[in-house]
Short mmCIF file of C-alpha atoms and ligand atoms in Angstrom, two decimals:
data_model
loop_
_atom_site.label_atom_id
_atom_site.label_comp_id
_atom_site.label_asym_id
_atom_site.label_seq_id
_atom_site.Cartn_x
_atom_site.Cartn_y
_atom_site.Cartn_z
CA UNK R 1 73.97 2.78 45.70
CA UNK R 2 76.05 3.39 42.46
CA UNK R 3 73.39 4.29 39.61
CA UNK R 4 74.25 2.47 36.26
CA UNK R 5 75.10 5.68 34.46
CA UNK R 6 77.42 7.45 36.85
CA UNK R 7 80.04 8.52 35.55
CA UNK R 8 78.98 8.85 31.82
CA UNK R 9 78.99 12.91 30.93
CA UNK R 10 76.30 14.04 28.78
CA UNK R 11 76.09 17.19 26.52
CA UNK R 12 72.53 18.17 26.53
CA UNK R 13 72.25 20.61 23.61
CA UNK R 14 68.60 19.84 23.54
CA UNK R 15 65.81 22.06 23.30
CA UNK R 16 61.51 22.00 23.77
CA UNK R 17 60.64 18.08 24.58
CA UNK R 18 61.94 15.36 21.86
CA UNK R 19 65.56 15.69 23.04
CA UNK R 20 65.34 17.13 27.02
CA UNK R 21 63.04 13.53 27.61
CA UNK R 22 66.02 11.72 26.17
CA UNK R 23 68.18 13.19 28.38
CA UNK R 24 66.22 13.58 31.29
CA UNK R 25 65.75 9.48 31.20
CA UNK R 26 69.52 9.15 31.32
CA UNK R 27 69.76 11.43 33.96
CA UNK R 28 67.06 9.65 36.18
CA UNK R 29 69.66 6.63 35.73
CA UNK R 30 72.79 8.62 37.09
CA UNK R 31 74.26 10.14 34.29
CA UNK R 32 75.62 13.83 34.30
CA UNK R 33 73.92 15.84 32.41
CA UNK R 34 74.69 19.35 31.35
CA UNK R 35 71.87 21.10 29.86
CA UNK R 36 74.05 23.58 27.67
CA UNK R 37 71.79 26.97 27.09
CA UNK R 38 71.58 30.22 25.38
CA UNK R 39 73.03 33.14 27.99
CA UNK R 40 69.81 35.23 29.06
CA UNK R 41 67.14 32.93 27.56
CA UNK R 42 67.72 29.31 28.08
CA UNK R 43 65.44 26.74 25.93
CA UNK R 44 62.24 28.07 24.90
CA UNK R 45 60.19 26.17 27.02
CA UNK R 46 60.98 27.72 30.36
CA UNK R 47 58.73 30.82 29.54
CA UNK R 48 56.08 28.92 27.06
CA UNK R 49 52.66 28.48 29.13
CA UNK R 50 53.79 30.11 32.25
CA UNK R 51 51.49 29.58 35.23
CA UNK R 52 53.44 31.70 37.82
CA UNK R 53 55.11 34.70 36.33
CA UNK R 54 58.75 34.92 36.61
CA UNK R 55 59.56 31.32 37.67
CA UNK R 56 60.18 28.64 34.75
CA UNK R 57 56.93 26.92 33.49
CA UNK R 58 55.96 23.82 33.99
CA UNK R 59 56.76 22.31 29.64
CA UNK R 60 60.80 23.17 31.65
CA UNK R 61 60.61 21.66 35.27
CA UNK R 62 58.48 18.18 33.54
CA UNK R 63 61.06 17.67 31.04
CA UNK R 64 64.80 18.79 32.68
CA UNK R 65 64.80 17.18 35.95
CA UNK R 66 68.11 16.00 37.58
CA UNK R 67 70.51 17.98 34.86
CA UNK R 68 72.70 20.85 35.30
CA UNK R 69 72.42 23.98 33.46
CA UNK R 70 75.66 25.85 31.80
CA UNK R 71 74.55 28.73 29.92
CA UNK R 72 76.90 29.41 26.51
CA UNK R 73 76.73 30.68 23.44
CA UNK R 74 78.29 29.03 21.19
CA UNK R 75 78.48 31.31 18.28
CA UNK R 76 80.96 33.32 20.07
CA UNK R 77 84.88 32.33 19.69
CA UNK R 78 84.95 31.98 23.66
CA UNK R 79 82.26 29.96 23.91
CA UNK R 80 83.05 27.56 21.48
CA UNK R 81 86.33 27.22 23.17
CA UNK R 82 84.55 26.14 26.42
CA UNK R 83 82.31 23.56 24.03
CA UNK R 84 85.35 22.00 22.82
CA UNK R 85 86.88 21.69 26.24
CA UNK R 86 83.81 20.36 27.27
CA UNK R 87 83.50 17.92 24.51
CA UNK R 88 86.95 16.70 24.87
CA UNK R 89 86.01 15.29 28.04
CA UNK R 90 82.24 14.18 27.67
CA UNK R 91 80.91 10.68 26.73
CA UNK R 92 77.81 11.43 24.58
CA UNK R 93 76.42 15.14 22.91
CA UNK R 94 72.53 14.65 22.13
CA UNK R 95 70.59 17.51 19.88
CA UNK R 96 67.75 18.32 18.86
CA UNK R 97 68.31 21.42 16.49
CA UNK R 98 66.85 22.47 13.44
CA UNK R 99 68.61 20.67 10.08
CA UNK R 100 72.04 21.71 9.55
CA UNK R 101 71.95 24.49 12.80
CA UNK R 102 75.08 22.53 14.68
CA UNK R 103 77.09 22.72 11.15
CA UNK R 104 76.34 26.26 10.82
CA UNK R 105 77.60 26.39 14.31
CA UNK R 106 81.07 24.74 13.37
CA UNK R 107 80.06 21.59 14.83
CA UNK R 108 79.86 18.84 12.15
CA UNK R 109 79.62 15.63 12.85
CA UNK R 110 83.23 15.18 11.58
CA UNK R 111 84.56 17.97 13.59
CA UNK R 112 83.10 16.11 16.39
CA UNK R 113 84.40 13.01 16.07
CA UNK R 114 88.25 14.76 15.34
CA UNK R 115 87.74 16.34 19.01
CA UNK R 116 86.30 13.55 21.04
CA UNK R 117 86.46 9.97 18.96
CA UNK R 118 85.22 8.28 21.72
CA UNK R 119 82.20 10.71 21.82
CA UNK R 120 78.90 9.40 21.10
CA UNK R 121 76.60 12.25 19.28
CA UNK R 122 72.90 11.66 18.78
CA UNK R 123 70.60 13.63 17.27
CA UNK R 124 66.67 13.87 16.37
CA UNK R 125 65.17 15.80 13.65
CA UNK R 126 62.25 15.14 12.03
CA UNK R 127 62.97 13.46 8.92
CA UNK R 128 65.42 11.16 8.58
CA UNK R 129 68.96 11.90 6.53
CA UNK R 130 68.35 11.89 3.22
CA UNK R 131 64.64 11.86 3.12
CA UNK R 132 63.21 14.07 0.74
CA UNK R 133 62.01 16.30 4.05
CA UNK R 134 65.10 16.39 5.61
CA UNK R 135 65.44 19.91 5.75
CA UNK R 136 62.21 20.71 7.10
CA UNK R 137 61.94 22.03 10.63
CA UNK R 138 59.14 19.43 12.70
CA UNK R 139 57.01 19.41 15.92
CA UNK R 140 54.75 17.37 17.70
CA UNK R 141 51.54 17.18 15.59
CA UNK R 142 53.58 17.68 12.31
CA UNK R 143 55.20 14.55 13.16
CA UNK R 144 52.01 12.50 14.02
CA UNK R 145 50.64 13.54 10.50
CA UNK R 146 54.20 12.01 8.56
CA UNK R 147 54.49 8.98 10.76
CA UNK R 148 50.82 7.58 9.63
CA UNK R 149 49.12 8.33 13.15
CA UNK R 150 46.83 11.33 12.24
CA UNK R 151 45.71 9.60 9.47
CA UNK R 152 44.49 6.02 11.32
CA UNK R 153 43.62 8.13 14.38
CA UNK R 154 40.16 9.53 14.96
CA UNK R 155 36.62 8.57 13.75
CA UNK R 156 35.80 7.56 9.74
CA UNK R 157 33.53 10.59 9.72
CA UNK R 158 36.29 13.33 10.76
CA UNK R 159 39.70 14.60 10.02
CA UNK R 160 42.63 12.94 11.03
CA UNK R 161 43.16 12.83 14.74
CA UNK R 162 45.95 14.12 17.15
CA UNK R 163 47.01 11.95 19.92
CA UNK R 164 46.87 13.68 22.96
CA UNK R 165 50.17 11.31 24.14
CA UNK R 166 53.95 12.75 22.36
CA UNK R 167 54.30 10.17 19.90
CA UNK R 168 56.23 12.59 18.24
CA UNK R 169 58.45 14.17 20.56
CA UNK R 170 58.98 12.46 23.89
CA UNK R 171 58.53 8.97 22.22
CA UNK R 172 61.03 10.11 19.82
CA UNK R 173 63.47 10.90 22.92
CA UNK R 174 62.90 7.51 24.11
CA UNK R 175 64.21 5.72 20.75
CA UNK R 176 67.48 8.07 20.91
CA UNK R 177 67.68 6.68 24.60
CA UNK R 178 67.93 3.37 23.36
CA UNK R 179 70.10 4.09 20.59
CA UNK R 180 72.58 5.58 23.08
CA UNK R 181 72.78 3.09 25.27
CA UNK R 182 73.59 0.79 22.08
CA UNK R 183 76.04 3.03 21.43
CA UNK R 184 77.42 3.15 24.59
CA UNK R 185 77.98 -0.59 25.07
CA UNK R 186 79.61 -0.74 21.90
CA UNK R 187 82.00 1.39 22.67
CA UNK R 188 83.35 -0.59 25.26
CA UNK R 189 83.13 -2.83 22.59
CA UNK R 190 85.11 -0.94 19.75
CA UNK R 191 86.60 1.97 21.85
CA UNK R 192 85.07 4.28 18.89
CA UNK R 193 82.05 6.82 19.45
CA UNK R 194 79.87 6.59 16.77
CA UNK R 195 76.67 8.92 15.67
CA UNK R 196 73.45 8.23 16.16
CA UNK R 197 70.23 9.74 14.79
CA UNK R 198 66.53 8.98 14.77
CA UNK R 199 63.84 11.02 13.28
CA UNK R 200 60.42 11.53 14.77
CA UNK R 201 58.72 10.40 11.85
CA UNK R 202 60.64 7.14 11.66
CA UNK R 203 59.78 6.59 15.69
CA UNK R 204 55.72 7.75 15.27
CA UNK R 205 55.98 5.29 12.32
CA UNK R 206 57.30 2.42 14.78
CA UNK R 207 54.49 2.66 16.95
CA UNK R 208 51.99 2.69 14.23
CA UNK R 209 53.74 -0.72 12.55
CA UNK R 210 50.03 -2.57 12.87
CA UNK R 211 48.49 0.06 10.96
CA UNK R 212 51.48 -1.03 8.03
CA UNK R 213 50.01 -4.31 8.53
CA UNK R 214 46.41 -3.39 8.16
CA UNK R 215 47.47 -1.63 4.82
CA UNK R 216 49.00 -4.74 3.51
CA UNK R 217 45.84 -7.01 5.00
CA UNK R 218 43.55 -5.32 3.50
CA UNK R 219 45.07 -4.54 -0.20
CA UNK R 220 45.08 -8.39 -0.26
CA UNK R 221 41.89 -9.48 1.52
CA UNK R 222 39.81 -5.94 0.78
CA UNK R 223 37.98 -5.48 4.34
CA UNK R 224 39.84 -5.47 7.99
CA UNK R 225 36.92 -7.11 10.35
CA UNK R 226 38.20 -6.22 13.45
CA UNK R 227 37.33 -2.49 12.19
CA UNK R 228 34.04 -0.79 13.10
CA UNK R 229 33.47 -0.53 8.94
CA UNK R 230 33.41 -4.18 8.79
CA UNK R 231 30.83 -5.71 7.64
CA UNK R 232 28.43 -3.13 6.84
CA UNK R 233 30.33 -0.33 6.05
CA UNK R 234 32.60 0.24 2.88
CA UNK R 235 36.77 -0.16 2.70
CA UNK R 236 38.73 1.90 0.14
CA UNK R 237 42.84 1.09 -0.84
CA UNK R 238 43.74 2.86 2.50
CA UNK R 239 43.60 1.66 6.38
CA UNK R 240 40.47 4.12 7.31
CA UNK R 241 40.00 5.31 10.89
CA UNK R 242 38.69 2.98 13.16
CA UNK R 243 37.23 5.25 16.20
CA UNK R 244 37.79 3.29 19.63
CA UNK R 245 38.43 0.04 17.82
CA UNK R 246 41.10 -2.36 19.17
CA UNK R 247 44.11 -2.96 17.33
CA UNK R 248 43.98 -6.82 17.84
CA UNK R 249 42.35 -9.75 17.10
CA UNK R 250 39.91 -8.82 20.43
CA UNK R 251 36.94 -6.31 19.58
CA UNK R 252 36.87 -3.47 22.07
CA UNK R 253 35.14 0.19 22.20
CA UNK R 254 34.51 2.54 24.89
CA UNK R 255 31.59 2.18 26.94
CA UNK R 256 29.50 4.10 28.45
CA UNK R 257 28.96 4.23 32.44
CA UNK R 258 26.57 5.93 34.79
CA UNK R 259 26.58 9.38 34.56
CA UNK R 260 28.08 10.11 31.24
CA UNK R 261 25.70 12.17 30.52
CA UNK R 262 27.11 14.64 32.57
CA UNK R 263 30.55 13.49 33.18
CA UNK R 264 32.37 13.61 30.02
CA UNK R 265 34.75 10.64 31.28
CA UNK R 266 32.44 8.49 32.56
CA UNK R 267 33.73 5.62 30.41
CA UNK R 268 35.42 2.30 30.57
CA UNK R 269 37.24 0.43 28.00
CA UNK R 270 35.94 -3.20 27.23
CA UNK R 271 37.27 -5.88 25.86
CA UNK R 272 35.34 -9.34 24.08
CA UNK R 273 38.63 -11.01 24.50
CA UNK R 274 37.69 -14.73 22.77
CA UNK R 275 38.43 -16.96 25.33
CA UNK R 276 36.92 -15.03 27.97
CA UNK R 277 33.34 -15.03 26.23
CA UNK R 278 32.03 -17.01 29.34
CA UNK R 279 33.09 -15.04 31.84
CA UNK R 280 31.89 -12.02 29.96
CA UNK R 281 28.24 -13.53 29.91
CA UNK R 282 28.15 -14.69 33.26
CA UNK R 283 29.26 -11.28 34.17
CA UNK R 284 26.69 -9.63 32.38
CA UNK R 285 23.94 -12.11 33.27
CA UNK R 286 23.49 -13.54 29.90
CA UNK R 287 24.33 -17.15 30.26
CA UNK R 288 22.29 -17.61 27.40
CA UNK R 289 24.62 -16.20 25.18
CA UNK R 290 27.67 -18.70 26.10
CA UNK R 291 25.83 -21.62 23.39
CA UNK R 292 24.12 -19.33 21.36
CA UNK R 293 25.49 -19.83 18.01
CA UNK R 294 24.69 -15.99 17.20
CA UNK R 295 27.08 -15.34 20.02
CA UNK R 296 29.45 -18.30 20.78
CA UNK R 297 32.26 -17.53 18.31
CA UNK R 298 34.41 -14.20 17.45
CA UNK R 299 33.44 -14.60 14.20
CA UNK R 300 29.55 -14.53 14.82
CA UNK R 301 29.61 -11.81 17.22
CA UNK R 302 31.24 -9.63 14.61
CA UNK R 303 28.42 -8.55 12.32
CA UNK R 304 26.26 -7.36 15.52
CA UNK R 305 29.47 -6.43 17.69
CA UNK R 306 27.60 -2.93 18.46
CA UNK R 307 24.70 -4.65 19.05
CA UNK R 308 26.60 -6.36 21.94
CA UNK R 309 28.45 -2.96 22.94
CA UNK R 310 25.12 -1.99 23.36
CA UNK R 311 23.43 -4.54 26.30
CA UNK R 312 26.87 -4.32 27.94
CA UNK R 313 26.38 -0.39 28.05
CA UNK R 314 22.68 -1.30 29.51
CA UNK R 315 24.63 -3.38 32.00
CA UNK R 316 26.99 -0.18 32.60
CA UNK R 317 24.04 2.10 32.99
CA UNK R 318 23.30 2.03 36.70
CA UNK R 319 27.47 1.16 37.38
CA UNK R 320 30.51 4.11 38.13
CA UNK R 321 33.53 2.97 36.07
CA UNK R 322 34.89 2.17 38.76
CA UNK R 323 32.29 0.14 40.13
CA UNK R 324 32.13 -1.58 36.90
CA UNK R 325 35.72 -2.68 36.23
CA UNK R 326 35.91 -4.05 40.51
CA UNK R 327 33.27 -6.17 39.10
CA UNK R 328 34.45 -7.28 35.73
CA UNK R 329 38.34 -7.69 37.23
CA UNK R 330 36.69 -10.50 39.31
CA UNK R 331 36.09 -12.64 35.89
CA UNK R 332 39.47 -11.84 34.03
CA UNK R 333 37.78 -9.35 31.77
CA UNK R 334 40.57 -7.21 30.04
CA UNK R 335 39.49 -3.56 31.11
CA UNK R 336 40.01 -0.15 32.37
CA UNK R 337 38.08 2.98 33.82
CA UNK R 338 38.45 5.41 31.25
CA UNK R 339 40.86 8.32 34.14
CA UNK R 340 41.50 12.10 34.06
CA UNK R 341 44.41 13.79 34.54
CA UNK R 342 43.34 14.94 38.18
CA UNK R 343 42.24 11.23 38.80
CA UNK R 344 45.94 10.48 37.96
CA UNK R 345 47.49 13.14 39.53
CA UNK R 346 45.78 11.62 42.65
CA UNK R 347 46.30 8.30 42.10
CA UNK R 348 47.58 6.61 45.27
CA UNK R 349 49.27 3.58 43.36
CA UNK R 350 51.05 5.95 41.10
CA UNK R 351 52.54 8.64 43.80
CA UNK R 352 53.69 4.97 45.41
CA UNK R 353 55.51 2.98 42.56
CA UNK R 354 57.01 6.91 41.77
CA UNK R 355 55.67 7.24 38.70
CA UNK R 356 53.88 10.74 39.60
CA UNK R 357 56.46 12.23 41.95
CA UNK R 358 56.56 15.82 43.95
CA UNK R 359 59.41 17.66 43.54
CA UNK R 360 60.65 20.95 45.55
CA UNK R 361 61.56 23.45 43.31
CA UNK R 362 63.84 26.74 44.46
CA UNK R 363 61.55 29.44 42.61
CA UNK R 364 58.10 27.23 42.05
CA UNK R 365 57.64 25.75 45.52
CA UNK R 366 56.97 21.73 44.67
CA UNK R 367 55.43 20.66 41.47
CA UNK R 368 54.04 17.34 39.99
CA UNK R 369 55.79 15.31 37.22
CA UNK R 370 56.55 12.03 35.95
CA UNK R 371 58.78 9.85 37.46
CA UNK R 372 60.87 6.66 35.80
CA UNK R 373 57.90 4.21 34.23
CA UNK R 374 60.82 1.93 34.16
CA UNK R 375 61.07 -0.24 37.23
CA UNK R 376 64.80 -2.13 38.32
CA UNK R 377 65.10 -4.06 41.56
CA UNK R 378 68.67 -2.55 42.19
CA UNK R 379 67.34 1.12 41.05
CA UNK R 380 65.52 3.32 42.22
CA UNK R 381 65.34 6.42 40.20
CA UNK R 382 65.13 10.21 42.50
CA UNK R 383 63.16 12.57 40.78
CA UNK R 384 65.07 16.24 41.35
CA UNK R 385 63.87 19.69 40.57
CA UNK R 386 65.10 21.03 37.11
CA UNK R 387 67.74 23.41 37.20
CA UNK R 388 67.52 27.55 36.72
CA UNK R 389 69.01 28.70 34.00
CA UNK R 390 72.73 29.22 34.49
CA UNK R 391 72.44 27.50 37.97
CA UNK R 392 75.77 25.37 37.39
CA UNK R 393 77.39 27.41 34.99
CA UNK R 394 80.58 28.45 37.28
CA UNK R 395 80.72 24.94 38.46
CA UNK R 396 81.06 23.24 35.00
CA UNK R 397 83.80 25.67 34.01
CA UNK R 398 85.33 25.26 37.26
CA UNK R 399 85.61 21.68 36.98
CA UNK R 400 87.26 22.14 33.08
CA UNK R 401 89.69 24.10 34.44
CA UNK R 402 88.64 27.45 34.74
CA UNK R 403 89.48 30.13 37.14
CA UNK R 404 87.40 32.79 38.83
CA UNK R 405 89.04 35.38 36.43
CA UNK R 406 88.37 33.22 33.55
CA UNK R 407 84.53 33.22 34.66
CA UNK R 408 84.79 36.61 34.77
CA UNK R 409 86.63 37.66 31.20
CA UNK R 410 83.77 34.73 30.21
CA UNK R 411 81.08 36.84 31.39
CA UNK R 412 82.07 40.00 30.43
CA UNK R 413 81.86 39.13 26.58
CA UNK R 414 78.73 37.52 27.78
CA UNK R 415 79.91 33.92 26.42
CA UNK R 416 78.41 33.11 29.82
N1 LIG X 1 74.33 29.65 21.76
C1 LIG X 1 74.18 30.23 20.57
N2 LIG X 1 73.30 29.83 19.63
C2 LIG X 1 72.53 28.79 19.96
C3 LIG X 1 72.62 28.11 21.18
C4 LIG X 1 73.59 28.59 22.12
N3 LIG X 1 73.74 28.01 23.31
N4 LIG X 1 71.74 27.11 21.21
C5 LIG X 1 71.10 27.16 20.03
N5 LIG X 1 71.57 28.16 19.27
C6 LIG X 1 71.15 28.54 17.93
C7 LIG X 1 71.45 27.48 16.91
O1 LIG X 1 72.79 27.53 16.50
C8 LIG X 1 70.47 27.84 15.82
O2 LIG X 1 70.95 28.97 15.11
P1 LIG X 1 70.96 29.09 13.47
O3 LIG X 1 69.60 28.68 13.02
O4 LIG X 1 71.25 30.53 13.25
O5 LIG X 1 71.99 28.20 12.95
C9 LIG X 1 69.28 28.28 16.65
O6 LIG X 1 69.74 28.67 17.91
C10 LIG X 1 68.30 27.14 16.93
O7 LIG X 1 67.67 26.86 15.80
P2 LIG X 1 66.51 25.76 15.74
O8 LIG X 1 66.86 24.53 16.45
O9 LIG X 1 66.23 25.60 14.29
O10 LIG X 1 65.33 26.44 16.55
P3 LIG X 1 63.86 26.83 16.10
O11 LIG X 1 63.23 27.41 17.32
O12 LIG X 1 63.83 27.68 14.89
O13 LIG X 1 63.15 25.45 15.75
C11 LIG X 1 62.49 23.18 16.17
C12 LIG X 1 62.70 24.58 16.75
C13 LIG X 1 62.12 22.28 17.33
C14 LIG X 1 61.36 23.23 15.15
C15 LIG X 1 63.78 22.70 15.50
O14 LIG X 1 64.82 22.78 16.44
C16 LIG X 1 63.72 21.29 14.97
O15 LIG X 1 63.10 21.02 13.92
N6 LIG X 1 64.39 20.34 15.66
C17 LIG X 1 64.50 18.98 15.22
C18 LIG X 1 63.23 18.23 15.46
C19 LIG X 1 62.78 18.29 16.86
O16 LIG X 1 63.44 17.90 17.78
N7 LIG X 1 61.54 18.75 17.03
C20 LIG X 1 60.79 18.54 18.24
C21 LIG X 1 60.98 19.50 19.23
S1 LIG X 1 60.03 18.96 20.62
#
């Protein structure tokens, strides 16, 4: 089967994880992508948190699967020469370098577009162009604390919370992704490359749009009642954090299961979704709460919400979670055992639809990672082991023209 992006030729001048998940995505959908990478080192990542000396770590394999890697440096005369050949002939260059690092390197965005006009280049940094922070250099958590998240995340009574999932960095990866395909079909379109950038900030900030519309709720009605806060607690001018609150109209929290006491994840997530309030009594065993008028609306369930968190968690008491959600999935109940990453990493469904995959790997032996969470009926995305650094170097140059000699001068000025 033809994958949708054969053909398409991909610079990846990416580094650590908000560009290499870009690029990886694309390459799970049949594009070729050449990880491009310092001679002797490679990106940073494939000795950060080793767990097997000597063979590249895990932050690598997750994030380069199914590329190629061509190792250049491209401060040297030769090796820009080889950059331009390669860009000549390439559909789309994505980067994720420091402000201003690919101008210092001679490749400006105009330069770019005078070699290759039909070149797509897309970039992430972590402020936007022209933002007062523009020149600042940005990772993961920095991100999460200028794109509103740290400061919404967490509980009212502590410091503004990390997310444990890359809101920052791969979610960043996955707006460029989008923005290249734009780009792409506009092309065909115009015939022109064009540039493309997103910022992390600007991409946390897009998944944190209903905390922008609790800050505009609440400077015009003063209190936000789906919020733990409401209505005994106080509001100031600024969307506080609301602990395991839901972000909707339907009051949620983490619950407590049996043996949490011992098992720090023994936990489901509810949810008092408003037209399932019957089901959720019958459920429980409290049909007595379906026409009680302290219970029978949203609105009068509010101001002893914990109250109710609380007989549900006496219903959870002698329950697993998983025990508890078989029975609550039975009466439409909006729910979900709180899982690990080893009850994940085992999860039967997941190794099925691919989303957890195995891959063999020439130096690691196999390793876990994620596979496509995107789904096609004509698609089916392989998962293959990253590349080692330099691993496709002579057959890149090779296929631009290159002869074993030129390999050789290449290598002996260590452009290679
Ligand atoms: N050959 C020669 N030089 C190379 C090279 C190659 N193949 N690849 C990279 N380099 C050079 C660059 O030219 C640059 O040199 P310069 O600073 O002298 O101009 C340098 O290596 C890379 O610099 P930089 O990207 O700033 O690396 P860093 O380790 O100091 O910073 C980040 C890392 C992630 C903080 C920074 O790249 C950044 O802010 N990126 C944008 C935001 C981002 O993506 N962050 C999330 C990462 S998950």
């Amino acid at each position: 089967m033809t994958k949708p992006l054969e053909g398409i030729r991909i610079i990846d001048f990416t580094h650590v994880q908000a560009g290499p998940a870009c690029t990886q995505l694309l390459a799970w959908f049949g594009a070729d992508v050449i990880k491009v990478e310092r001679p002797g080192s490679g990106d940073v990542t494939r000795n950060q948190l080793r767990d097997i000396p000597d063979a590249d770590a895990l932050y690598f394999t997750m994030l380069n699967s199914n590329k190629k890697s061509l190792t250049l440096d491209t401060k040297k005369p030769e090796g820009k020469e080889v950059l331009e050949k390669l860009i000549r002939e390439s559909d789309v260059l994505v980067e994720n370098f420091g402000p201003g690092a690919l101008d210092r390197m001679g490749f400006s965005w105009e330069r770019l577009n005078e070699l290759n006009p039909k070149m797509i280049v897309a970039s992430v940094k972590g402020f936007s162009d022209g933002h007062h922070y523009d020149d600042l250099k940005v990772y993961e958590n920095v991100a999460q604390c200028a794109g509103g998240a740290a400061s919404t995340t967490g509980f009212w009574d502590g410091p503004p919370t990390i997310s444990a999932a890359a809101l920052g960095d791969s979610n960043t990866g996955m707006h460029l992704a989008i923005g290249i395909l734009t780009a792409l079909l506009g092309r065909d379109k115009t015939g022109k490359g064009q540039k493309v950038a997103v910022s992390m900030q600007d991409s946390v900030l897009n998944l944190c749009r209903v905390k922008l519309r609790d800050q505009q709720r609440l400077e015009r009605v003063g209190y936000l009642e789906e919020y733990p806060q409401y209505p005994h607690g106080e509001f100031s001018d600024v969307v506080p954090r609301g602990g395991n609150a839901g972000g909707g109209g339907q009051p949620g929290w983490v619950l407590k299961c049996k043996g949490w006491e011992t098992d720090p994840n023994a936990y489901i997530y509810f949810t008092i979704q408003g037209h399932a309030w019957e089901p959720i009594c019958k459920a429980l065993g409290k049909p007595e709460w379906i026409d009680d008028p302290a219970y029978k609306t949203a609105e009068a369930r509010q101001p002893h919400i914990f109250d109710i968190f609380k007989t549900i968690e006496g219903w959870l008491a002698d329950k697993t979670k998983f025990e508890a959600v078989d029975i609550l999935r039975k009466f439409d109940i909006p729910c979900a055992p709180v899982l690990t990453m080893k009850e994940l990493a085992n999860d039967p469904s997941l190794r099925a639809s691919g989303t957890i995959v195995e891959v063999p790997h020439k130096k690691r032996g196999s390793y876990l990672t994620v596979g496509s969470p995107i789904k096609f009926s004509d698609l089916k995305p392989e998962v293959t082991a990253s590349p080692l650094l330099g691993e496709h170097t002579e057959e890149v140059l090779a296929s631009l023209g290159y002869s074993k000699q030129d390999i050789f001068n290449l290598r002996e000025v260590k452009a290679v």
